[in-house]
Amino acid sequence: MPIDHRLSEEYEALRATVAEFARDVIAPKIGGFYEQEEFPYEIVREMGRMGLFGLPFPEEYGGMGGDYFALCIALEELARVDSSVAITLEAGVSLGAMPVFRFGTEEQKREWLPRLCSGEMLGAFGLTEPDCGSDAGGTRTTARLDEAAGQWVINGTKSFITNSGTDITGLVTVTAVTGRTDDGRPLISSIMVPSGTPGFTVSKKYSKVGWNASDTRELSFTDCRVPAANLLGEMGRGYAQFLRILDEGRIAIAALATGLAQGCVDESLEYARSREAFGRPIGANQAIQFKLADMEMRAHTSRLTWRDAASRLVHGEPFKKEAAVAKLYSSEIAVTNAREATQIHGGYGFMNEYPVARMWRDAKILEIGEGTSEVQRMLIARELGLTG
């Protein structure tokens, strides 16, 4: 029996719905938000009403009863039009809500997930630090348990944290050193910190090259106290937990990158058909045709990588290598397609009024966030059995 790579009716209906929303609601408005570096609250609220933030979560927690594959379908279609909105959803789900779902107690899930799934509240994940990027095991933020008060006392700084300072941010989960092993290695735990907790300071927005309509901040904790019950998962298992979260998140980033790459094809194809030079559309020139053919080939292949990884995830199969392959390939071809799209548009590609200029600015971070390209190559090599 032949293998069918087509989407099921349910997945295709979701894809079409999100595509229409992206085209009709996001596309006409997002340029203004992007240039003003404003967070698009109304768009995010509409995404919440559509159930996008609850896609992979069970209905008992306020979710839509879908899966991670469904989330990635939505991310690709959003990023096909705009990456700021797509990363807001990706971070809100895979980094904000998913740790609570994967590792939280039943009480924690029922307290936080309904609001996170509805989009009423955004969650964030505080991992990266100013002196600790790819070396997440070098975490310097500390959390000391004050047993008498029944509280964690957190001190440290987190950087480049998405969704951490919006008006609807309600929760940041941070990794912190909570002890040491007998041989001196740090024991890292994950602790939930509600927004507004005394001692928790959110800095002003970063001035970024891209993703300008998304929220990214530095966070600092100075004797910040939260209840001992805010420990997420097992004490000392925070490092292992975040590795699992990042493995999943890499598939989501791959889907987002695929959307950006396909969006570059969409915009360039339309431009090549309408822009005339030397008496005919530039799309009649073989040089432009070959560029577009290569761009479509890369986007199509990228889609296959994330769908393979996501399928393995939802079927409970090993997916670490496939997630790294998808993230590495998709992010790098997104950068390539954005560069080629800008070239096809010529001088107009350097003007912010054209979506490809925004895509060009948004693409580079995909090779850095949630594991750099170098880290992905390291992970793939390890999965192939290579060490050292």
XYZ file of C-alpha atoms in Angstrom:
388
model
C 0.000 0.000 0.000
C 1.547 3.374 -0.974
C 2.490 5.902 1.712
C 0.263 8.997 1.700
C 2.109 12.181 2.667
C -0.972 14.363 2.296
C -2.525 16.044 5.319
C -5.645 14.509 6.816
C -8.914 16.399 6.357
C -8.661 17.730 9.918
C -5.115 18.998 9.488
C -5.912 20.485 6.091
C -8.931 22.307 7.513
C -6.710 23.784 10.232
C -4.066 24.793 7.682
C -6.642 26.516 5.471
C -8.217 28.352 8.411
C -4.893 29.687 9.690
C -3.766 30.581 6.169
C -6.934 32.637 5.650
C -6.468 34.360 9.013
C -2.841 35.164 8.214
C -3.718 36.508 4.781
C -6.828 38.496 5.719
C -6.109 39.654 9.271
C -2.350 39.664 9.877
C -0.955 40.688 6.484
C -2.809 44.047 6.182
C -1.862 45.176 9.712
C 1.448 43.698 10.764
C 3.718 46.068 8.849
C 2.620 48.978 11.013
C 3.173 47.068 14.242
C 6.568 45.923 12.986
C 7.849 49.387 12.092
C 6.530 50.872 15.352
C 7.960 47.904 17.287
C 4.580 47.363 18.928
C 3.160 44.096 20.216
C -0.021 43.221 18.233
C -2.377 42.563 21.142
C -5.575 42.406 19.111
C -4.089 39.893 16.664
C -2.898 37.764 19.569
C -6.342 37.948 21.179
C -7.913 36.726 17.943
C -5.412 33.869 17.828
C -6.490 33.003 21.349
C -10.158 33.010 20.358
C -9.293 30.688 17.467
C -7.776 28.244 19.954
C -4.264 28.394 18.504
C -2.573 28.642 21.897
C -4.400 25.519 23.022
C -3.799 23.401 19.910
C -1.618 20.626 21.390
C -3.257 20.405 24.814
C -6.111 18.221 26.118
C -9.576 19.710 26.392
C -9.633 19.045 30.136
C -7.059 21.830 30.554
C -8.762 24.212 28.159
C -6.938 23.024 25.069
C -8.188 22.020 21.644
C -7.330 18.339 21.972
C -4.876 18.415 19.084
C -1.186 17.617 18.950
C 2.231 19.089 18.223
C 1.830 18.429 14.499
C -1.226 20.688 14.484
C 0.733 23.430 16.239
C 3.477 23.230 13.614
C 0.946 23.463 10.779
C -0.345 26.700 12.300
C 3.162 28.058 12.802
C 4.131 27.472 9.187
C 1.066 29.292 7.874
C 1.544 32.239 10.233
C 5.240 32.603 9.398
C 4.386 32.515 5.710
C 3.045 36.031 6.341
C 4.845 37.205 9.489
C 7.381 35.722 11.904
C 6.756 38.054 14.859
C 3.249 36.676 15.277
C 4.467 33.128 14.651
C 7.208 33.306 17.297
C 4.719 34.733 19.794
C 2.614 31.595 19.336
C 5.623 29.251 19.246
C 7.141 30.616 22.444
C 3.782 30.909 24.184
C 3.013 27.253 23.562
C 6.271 25.303 23.359
C 8.213 27.359 25.922
C 5.468 28.914 28.031
C 2.734 26.312 28.428
C 4.400 23.058 27.398
C 6.759 22.825 30.427
C 3.735 23.110 32.710
C 1.928 20.408 30.750
C 4.920 18.065 30.526
C 6.245 18.395 34.068
C 3.662 20.165 36.229
C 1.591 18.661 38.993
C -2.121 18.262 38.433
C -2.705 21.325 40.594
C -0.214 23.396 38.571
C -1.778 22.311 35.284
C -5.278 23.249 36.393
C -4.117 26.583 37.759
C -2.130 27.769 34.735
C -3.012 25.882 31.561
C -6.599 27.108 30.985
C -5.442 30.731 30.804
C -2.357 29.870 28.752
C -4.419 27.781 26.330
C -6.976 30.545 25.809
C -4.346 33.153 24.992
C -5.678 35.232 27.877
C -2.210 34.854 29.386
C 1.239 34.332 27.888
C 3.970 32.250 29.463
C 7.724 32.475 28.943
C 10.764 30.300 29.614
C 13.837 31.869 31.206
C 16.852 29.804 30.167
C 19.501 31.926 28.427
C 21.732 34.187 30.523
C 24.068 37.063 29.579
C 27.153 34.866 30.031
C 25.472 31.562 29.252
C 24.023 30.888 25.787
C 24.675 27.513 24.192
C 26.293 26.347 27.443
C 23.003 26.175 29.319
C 24.630 23.869 31.870
C 26.642 26.903 32.983
C 23.571 28.523 34.549
C 24.473 31.086 37.214
C 21.002 32.019 38.423
C 20.481 30.455 41.829
C 17.435 29.447 43.859
C 17.843 28.771 47.581
C 15.089 27.003 49.492
C 14.142 28.899 52.650
C 12.569 25.945 54.410
C 11.295 28.002 57.340
C 9.322 30.269 55.015
C 8.524 27.530 52.501
C 9.868 29.678 49.662
C 12.461 29.689 46.910
C 14.748 32.739 46.935
C 15.898 33.432 43.378
C 18.843 35.596 42.276
C 20.196 36.042 38.759
C 19.588 37.378 35.267
C 18.013 35.914 32.132
C 18.393 37.380 28.645
C 16.606 37.273 25.268
C 13.364 35.974 26.794
C 10.387 36.009 24.405
C 6.903 36.992 25.668
C 8.313 37.961 29.057
C 7.164 41.581 29.314
C 3.811 41.969 27.604
C 0.720 43.255 29.378
C -0.674 39.704 29.296
C 2.452 37.842 30.430
C 1.506 35.943 33.556
C 4.216 33.375 34.131
C 7.929 32.862 33.527
C 9.548 29.509 34.252
C 13.225 29.950 35.066
C 16.082 27.487 35.363
C 18.253 27.963 38.430
C 20.991 26.166 40.333
C 19.379 24.665 43.435
C 22.303 22.602 44.698
C 25.467 20.693 43.858
C 26.343 17.053 43.337
C 29.048 15.403 45.422
C 31.591 16.191 42.704
C 30.543 19.832 42.505
C 28.363 19.809 39.401
C 25.314 22.116 39.498
C 21.848 20.714 40.076
C 19.483 22.773 37.937
C 15.774 23.013 38.666
C 12.842 24.763 36.974
C 10.789 27.189 39.048
C 7.645 29.094 38.064
C 7.654 32.823 38.795
C 4.364 34.724 38.343
C 4.601 38.184 36.802
C 4.587 40.972 39.361
C 6.370 38.956 42.041
C 8.498 41.301 44.219
C 12.150 41.067 43.267
C 11.313 40.095 39.666
C 12.233 42.942 37.315
C 11.449 43.082 33.597
C 13.766 45.334 31.590
C 12.732 47.467 28.625
C 12.400 45.878 25.189
C 15.533 45.062 23.255
C 16.212 46.992 20.058
C 16.292 44.102 17.587
C 17.172 43.551 13.948
C 14.043 41.474 13.368
C 10.955 40.015 15.060
C 10.120 43.636 15.858
C 6.447 42.997 16.614
C 7.305 40.364 19.220
C 8.302 40.931 22.845
C 11.865 40.142 23.986
C 13.337 41.261 27.318
C 16.036 40.786 29.912
C 14.821 39.603 33.314
C 16.480 40.019 36.677
C 15.766 38.411 40.034
C 16.891 39.949 43.303
C 15.910 37.934 46.371
C 12.742 37.076 44.475
C 10.588 34.792 46.617
C 8.029 32.294 45.326
C 6.319 29.394 47.123
C 8.234 26.125 47.342
C 5.274 24.552 45.512
C 6.298 26.513 42.394
C 9.010 23.966 41.663
C 8.218 22.509 38.240
C 8.975 18.804 37.996
C 11.643 17.128 40.085
C 14.272 19.101 41.930
C 17.586 18.874 40.112
C 15.952 17.680 36.874
C 15.513 21.091 35.285
C 18.387 20.589 32.851
C 16.913 17.333 31.529
C 13.466 18.921 31.345
C 14.606 21.851 29.273
C 16.486 19.528 26.889
C 13.193 17.771 26.170
C 11.414 21.103 25.718
C 14.113 22.330 23.316
C 13.985 19.101 21.291
C 10.279 19.683 20.722
C 10.739 23.399 20.185
C 13.238 22.789 17.404
C 10.510 21.126 15.365
C 8.299 24.161 15.904
C 11.091 26.521 14.851
C 11.653 24.357 11.757
C 7.984 24.750 10.840
C 8.221 28.499 11.393
C 11.370 28.676 9.244
C 9.623 26.684 6.526
C 6.799 29.199 6.544
C 9.223 32.084 6.146
C 10.985 30.280 3.293
C 7.654 29.610 1.557
C 6.553 33.176 2.115
C 9.669 34.317 0.279
C 8.595 32.136 -2.649
C 5.051 33.539 -2.556
C 6.155 37.176 -2.543
C 8.881 36.675 -5.152
C 6.603 34.777 -7.505
C 4.002 37.533 -7.406
C 6.674 40.175 -7.938
C 8.306 38.258 -10.824
C 4.964 38.087 -12.616
C 4.133 41.773 -12.220
C 7.497 43.521 -12.414
C 8.576 44.323 -15.943
C 12.060 45.081 -17.250
C 13.210 45.411 -20.845
C 9.662 45.012 -22.054
C 8.622 41.797 -20.309
C 7.970 40.376 -16.807
C 11.224 39.516 -15.039
C 9.751 36.044 -14.404
C 10.286 35.336 -18.093
C 14.044 35.441 -17.505
C 15.630 32.072 -16.856
C 17.878 33.507 -14.125
C 14.788 34.467 -12.096
C 13.027 31.206 -12.924
C 15.970 29.179 -11.629
C 16.129 31.215 -8.431
C 12.447 30.597 -7.792
C 12.749 26.906 -8.648
C 15.559 26.520 -6.121
C 13.622 28.491 -3.496
C 10.559 26.264 -3.948
C 12.735 23.142 -3.780
C 14.262 24.268 -0.487
C 10.900 25.149 1.080
C 9.356 21.851 -0.026
C 12.247 19.810 1.368
C 12.183 21.815 4.587
C 8.503 20.993 5.044
C 9.260 17.290 4.744
C 11.912 17.487 7.491
C 9.679 19.114 10.099
C 6.708 16.908 9.253
C 8.862 13.802 9.676
C 10.147 14.983 13.055
C 6.695 16.063 14.249
C 5.158 12.778 13.165
C 7.757 10.877 15.170
C 7.054 13.052 18.206
C 3.278 12.568 18.167
C 3.663 8.802 17.640
C 5.986 8.464 20.624
C 9.035 7.561 18.551
C 12.602 8.882 19.052
C 12.911 12.243 17.324
C 15.989 14.056 18.703
C 18.111 13.621 15.555
C 15.226 14.375 13.204
C 14.367 17.532 15.184
C 17.963 18.731 14.916
C 18.064 17.958 11.187
C 14.794 19.832 10.639
C 15.855 22.846 12.671
C 19.290 23.048 11.042
C 18.106 22.635 7.465
C 14.992 24.797 7.745
C 16.718 27.712 9.441
C 19.570 27.795 6.956
C 17.337 27.604 3.880
C 15.112 30.334 5.353
C 18.135 32.627 5.392
C 19.005 31.626 1.820
C 15.465 32.127 0.527
C 15.201 35.509 2.236
C 18.433 36.624 0.607
C 17.300 35.417 -2.810
C 13.877 37.020 -2.425
C 15.517 40.337 -1.632
C 17.712 39.966 -4.712
C 14.724 39.246 -6.950
C 12.977 42.355 -5.650
C 16.056 44.492 -6.306
C 15.929 47.907 -4.670
C 12.352 47.296 -3.533
C 13.567 44.335 -1.508
C 15.503 46.792 0.649
C 12.376 48.823 1.408
C 10.514 47.957 4.594
C 7.133 48.359 2.905
C 7.773 45.069 1.100
C 7.271 41.869 3.156
C 10.524 40.324 1.890
C 12.497 43.050 3.664
C 10.827 41.997 6.902
C 11.509 38.336 6.117
C 15.166 39.089 5.438
C 15.453 40.797 8.839
C 13.609 37.968 10.589
C 15.468 35.026 9.057
C 18.910 35.210 10.685
C 17.739 34.596 14.258
C 16.401 31.207 13.161
C 19.997 29.974 12.898
C 20.609 31.082 16.499
C 17.523 30.715 18.716
C 16.595 27.390 20.362
C 20.019 25.974 19.533
C 22.490 27.438 17.045
C 23.328 25.711 13.775
C 26.606 24.637 15.360
C 24.740 22.994 18.243
C 22.438 21.189 15.804
C 25.442 19.755 13.941
C 26.903 18.634 17.261
C 23.634 16.907 18.213
C 23.346 15.169 14.851
C 26.939 13.945 15.090
C 26.257 12.570 18.579
C 23.152 10.762 17.345
C 25.336 9.202 14.659
C 27.547 7.808 17.417
C 30.395 10.283 17.110
C 31.903 11.634 20.322
C 34.829 13.748 21.451
